[in-house]
PDB file of C-alpha atoms in Angstrom:
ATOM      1  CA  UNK X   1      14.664   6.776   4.218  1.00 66.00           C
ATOM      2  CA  UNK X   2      14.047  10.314   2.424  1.00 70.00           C
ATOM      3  CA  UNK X   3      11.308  10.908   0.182  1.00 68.00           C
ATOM      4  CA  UNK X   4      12.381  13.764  -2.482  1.00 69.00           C
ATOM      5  CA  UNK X   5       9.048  14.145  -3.923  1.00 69.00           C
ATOM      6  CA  UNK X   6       7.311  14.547  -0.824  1.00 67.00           C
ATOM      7  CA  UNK X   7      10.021  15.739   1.491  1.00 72.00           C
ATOM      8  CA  UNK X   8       9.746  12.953   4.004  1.00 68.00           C
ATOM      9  CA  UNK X   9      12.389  11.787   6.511  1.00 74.00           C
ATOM     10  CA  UNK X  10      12.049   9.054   8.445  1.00 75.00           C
ATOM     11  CA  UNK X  11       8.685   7.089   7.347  1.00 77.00           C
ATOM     12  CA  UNK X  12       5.192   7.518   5.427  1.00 80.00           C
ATOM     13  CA  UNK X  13       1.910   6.261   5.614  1.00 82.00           C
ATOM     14  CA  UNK X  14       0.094   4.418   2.738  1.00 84.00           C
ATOM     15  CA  UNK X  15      -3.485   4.113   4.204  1.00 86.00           C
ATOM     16  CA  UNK X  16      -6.691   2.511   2.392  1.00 87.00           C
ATOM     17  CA  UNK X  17      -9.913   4.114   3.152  1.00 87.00           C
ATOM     18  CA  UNK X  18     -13.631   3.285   2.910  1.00 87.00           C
ATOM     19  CA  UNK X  19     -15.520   5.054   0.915  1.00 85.00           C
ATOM     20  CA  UNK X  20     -16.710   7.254   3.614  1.00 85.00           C
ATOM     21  CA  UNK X  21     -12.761   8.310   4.446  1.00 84.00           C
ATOM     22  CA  UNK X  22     -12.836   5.502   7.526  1.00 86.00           C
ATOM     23  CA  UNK X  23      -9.666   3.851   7.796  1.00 86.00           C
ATOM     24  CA  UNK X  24      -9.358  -0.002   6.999  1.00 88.00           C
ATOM     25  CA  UNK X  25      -5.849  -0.629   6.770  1.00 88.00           C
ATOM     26  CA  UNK X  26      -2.514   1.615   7.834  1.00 86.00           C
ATOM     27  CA  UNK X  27       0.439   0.689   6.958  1.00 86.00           C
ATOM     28  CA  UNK X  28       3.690   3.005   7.979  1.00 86.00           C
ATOM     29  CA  UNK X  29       6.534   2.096   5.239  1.00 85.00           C
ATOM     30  CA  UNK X  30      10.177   3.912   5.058  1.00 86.00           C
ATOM     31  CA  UNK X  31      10.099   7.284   3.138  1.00 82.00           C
ATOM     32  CA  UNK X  32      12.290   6.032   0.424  1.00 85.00           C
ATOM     33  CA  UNK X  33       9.670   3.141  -1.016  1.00 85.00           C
ATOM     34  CA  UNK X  34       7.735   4.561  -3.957  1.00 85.00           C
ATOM     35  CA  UNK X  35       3.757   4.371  -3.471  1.00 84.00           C
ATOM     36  CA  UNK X  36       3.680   2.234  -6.082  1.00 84.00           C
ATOM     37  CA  UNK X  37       5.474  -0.419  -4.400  1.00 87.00           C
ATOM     38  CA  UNK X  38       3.749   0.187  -1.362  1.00 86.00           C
ATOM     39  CA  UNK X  39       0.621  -0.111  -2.478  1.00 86.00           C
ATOM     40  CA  UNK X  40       1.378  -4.010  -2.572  1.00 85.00           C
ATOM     41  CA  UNK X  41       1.334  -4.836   1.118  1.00 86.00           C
ATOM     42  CA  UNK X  42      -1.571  -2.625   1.821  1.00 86.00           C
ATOM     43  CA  UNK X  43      -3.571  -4.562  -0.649  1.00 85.00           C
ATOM     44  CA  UNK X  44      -2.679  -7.825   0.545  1.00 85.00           C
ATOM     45  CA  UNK X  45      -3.012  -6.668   4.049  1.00 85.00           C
ATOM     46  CA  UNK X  46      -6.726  -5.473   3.155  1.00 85.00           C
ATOM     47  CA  UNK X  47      -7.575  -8.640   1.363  1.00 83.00           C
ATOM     48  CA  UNK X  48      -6.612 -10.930   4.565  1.00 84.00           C
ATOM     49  CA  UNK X  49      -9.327  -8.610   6.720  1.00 86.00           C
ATOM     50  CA  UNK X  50     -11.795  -7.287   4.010  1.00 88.00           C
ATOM     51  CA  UNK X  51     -11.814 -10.105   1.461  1.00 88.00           C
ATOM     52  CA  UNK X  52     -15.302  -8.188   0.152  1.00 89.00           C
ATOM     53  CA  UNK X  53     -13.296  -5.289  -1.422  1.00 86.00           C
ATOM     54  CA  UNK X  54     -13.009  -5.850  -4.867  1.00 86.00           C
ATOM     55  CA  UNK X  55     -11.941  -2.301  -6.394  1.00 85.00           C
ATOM     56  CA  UNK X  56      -9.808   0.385  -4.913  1.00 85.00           C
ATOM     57  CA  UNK X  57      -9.551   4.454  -6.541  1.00 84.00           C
ATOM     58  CA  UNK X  58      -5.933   5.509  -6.389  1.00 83.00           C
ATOM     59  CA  UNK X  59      -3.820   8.453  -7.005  1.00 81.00           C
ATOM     60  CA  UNK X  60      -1.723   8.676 -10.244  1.00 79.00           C
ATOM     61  CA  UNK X  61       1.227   7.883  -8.146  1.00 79.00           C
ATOM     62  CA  UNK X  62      -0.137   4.354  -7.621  1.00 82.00           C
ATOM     63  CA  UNK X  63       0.114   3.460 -11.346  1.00 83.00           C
ATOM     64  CA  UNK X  64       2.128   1.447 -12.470  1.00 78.00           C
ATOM     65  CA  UNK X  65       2.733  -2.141 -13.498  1.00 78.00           C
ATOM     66  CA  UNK X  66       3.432  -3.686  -9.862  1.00 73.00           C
ATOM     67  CA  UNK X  67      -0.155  -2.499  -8.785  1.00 69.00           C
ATOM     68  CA  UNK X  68      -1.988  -3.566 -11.733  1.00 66.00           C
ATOM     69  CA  UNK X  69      -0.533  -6.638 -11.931  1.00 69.00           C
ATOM     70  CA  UNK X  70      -1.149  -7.581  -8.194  1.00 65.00           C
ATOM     71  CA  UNK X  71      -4.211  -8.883  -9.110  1.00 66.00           C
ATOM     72  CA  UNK X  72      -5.359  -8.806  -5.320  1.00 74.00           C
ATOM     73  CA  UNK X  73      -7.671  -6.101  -5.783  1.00 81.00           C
ATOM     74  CA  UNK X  74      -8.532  -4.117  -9.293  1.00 83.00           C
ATOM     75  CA  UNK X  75      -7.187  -0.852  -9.003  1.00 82.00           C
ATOM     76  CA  UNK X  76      -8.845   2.106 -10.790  1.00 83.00           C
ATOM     77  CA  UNK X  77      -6.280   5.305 -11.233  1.00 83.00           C
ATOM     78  CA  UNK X  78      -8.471   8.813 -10.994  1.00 83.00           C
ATOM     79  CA  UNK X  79      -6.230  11.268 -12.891  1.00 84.00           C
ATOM     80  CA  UNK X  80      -7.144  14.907 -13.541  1.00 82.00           C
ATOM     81  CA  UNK X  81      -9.137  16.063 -16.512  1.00 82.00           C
ATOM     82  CA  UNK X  82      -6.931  16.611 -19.579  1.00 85.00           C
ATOM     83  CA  UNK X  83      -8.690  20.748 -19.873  1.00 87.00           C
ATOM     84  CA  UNK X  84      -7.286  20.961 -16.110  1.00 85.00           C
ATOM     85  CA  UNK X  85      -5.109  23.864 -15.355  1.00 85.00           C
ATOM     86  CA  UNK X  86      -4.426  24.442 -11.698  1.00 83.00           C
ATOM     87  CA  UNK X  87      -5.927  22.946  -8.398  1.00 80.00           C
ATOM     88  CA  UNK X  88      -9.307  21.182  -8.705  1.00 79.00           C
ATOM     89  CA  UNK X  89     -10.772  18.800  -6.150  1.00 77.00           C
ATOM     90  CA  UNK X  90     -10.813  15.655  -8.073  1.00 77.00           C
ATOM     91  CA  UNK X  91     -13.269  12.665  -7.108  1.00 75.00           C
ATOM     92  CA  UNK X  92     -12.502   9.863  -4.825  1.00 78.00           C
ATOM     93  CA  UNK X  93      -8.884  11.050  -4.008  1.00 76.00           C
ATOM     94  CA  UNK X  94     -10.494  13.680  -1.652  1.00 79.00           C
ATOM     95  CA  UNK X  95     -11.930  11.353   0.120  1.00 84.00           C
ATOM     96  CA  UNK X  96      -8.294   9.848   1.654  1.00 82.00           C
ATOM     97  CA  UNK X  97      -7.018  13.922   2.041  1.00 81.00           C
ATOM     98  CA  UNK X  98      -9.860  14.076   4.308  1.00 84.00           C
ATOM     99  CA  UNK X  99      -8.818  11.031   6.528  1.00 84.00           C
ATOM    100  CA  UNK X 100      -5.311  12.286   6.875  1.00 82.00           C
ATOM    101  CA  UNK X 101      -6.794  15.463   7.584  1.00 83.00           C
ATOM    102  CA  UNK X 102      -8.865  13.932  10.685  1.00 84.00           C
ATOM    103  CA  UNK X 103      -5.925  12.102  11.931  1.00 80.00           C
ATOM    104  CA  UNK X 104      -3.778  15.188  11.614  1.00 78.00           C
ATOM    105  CA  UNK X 105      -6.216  16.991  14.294  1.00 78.00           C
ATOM    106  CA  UNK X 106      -4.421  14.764  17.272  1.00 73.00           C
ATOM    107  CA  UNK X 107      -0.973  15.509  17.748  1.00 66.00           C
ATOM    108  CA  UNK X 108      -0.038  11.762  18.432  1.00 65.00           C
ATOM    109  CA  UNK X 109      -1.424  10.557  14.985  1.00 62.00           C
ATOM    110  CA  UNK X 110       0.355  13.678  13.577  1.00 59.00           C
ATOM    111  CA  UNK X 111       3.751  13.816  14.605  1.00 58.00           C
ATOM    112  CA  UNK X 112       5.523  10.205  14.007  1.00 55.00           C
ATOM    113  CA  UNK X 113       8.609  10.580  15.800  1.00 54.00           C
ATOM    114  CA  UNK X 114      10.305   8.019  17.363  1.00 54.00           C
ATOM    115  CA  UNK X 115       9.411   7.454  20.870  1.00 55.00           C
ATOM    116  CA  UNK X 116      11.730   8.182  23.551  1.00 52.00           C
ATOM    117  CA  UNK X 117      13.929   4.230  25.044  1.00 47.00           C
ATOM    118  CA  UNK X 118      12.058   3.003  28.382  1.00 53.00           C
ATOM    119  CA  UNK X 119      14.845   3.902  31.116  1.00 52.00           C
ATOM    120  CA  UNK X 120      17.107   0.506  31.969  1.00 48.00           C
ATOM    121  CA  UNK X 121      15.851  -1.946  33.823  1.00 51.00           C
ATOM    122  CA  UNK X 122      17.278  -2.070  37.700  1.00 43.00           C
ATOM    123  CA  UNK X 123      20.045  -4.653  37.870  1.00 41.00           C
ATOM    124  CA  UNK X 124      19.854  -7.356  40.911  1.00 44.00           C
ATOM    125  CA  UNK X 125      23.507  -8.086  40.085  1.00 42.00           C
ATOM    126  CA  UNK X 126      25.499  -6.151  42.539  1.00 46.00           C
ATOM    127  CA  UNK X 127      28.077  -3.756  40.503  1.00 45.00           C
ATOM    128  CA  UNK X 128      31.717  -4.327  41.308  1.00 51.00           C
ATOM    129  CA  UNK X 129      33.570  -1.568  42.965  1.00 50.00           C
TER     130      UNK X 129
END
């Protein structure tokens, strides 16, 4: 899939953090699902292994009603300050920046490409001539 917002070929990650920026859950999902539908499976994929987690901060892009109305885990949107003009570090969301920003330091959690086939197996048929 192609994300046009994010210009994204191939695949994304949605990715649910502690609040310390540790990962819990990772979940790579085509380009072309919106986060707000992939926010779904990341939530029911944290409940199954962190059934503690009651309340998750998300990015505006999250909101919607097929988050909200999940009802796995409440799901608080931070937005930006209504006096906000420009860039500004706002709280919470930094927090995931800064995990993708760890992973991006190793090449192999960077890149996603597709990894290369394994080279066929050796037949024990003899080949006809």
């Amino acid at each position: 899939g192609y994300d046009a917002g994010k210009k994204v070929k191939g695949r994304k990650r949605q990715a649910l953090v502690d609040t310390d920026g540790r990962a819990l859950v990772l979940d790579p999902q085509p380009a072309d699902v919106q986060d707000r539908d992939g926010a779904i499976p990341v939530l029911r994929l944290s409940r199954r292994s962190f059934p503690f987690i009651t309340k998750a901060f998300a990015a505006a892009g999250y909101a919607g009603d097929k988050p909200a109305s999940a009802r796995i885990i409440a799901v608080e949107i931070v937005r930006k300050p209504p006096d906000q003009v420009g860039f500004a570090v706002h709280p919470r969301r930094w927090v995931v920046e800064r995990f993708f920003g760890w992973i991006s330091r190793n090449r192999r959690l960077w890149k996603m490409r597709k990894r290369p086939s394994p080279p066929p197996e050796p037949s024990s048929t003899p080949q006809p001539s």
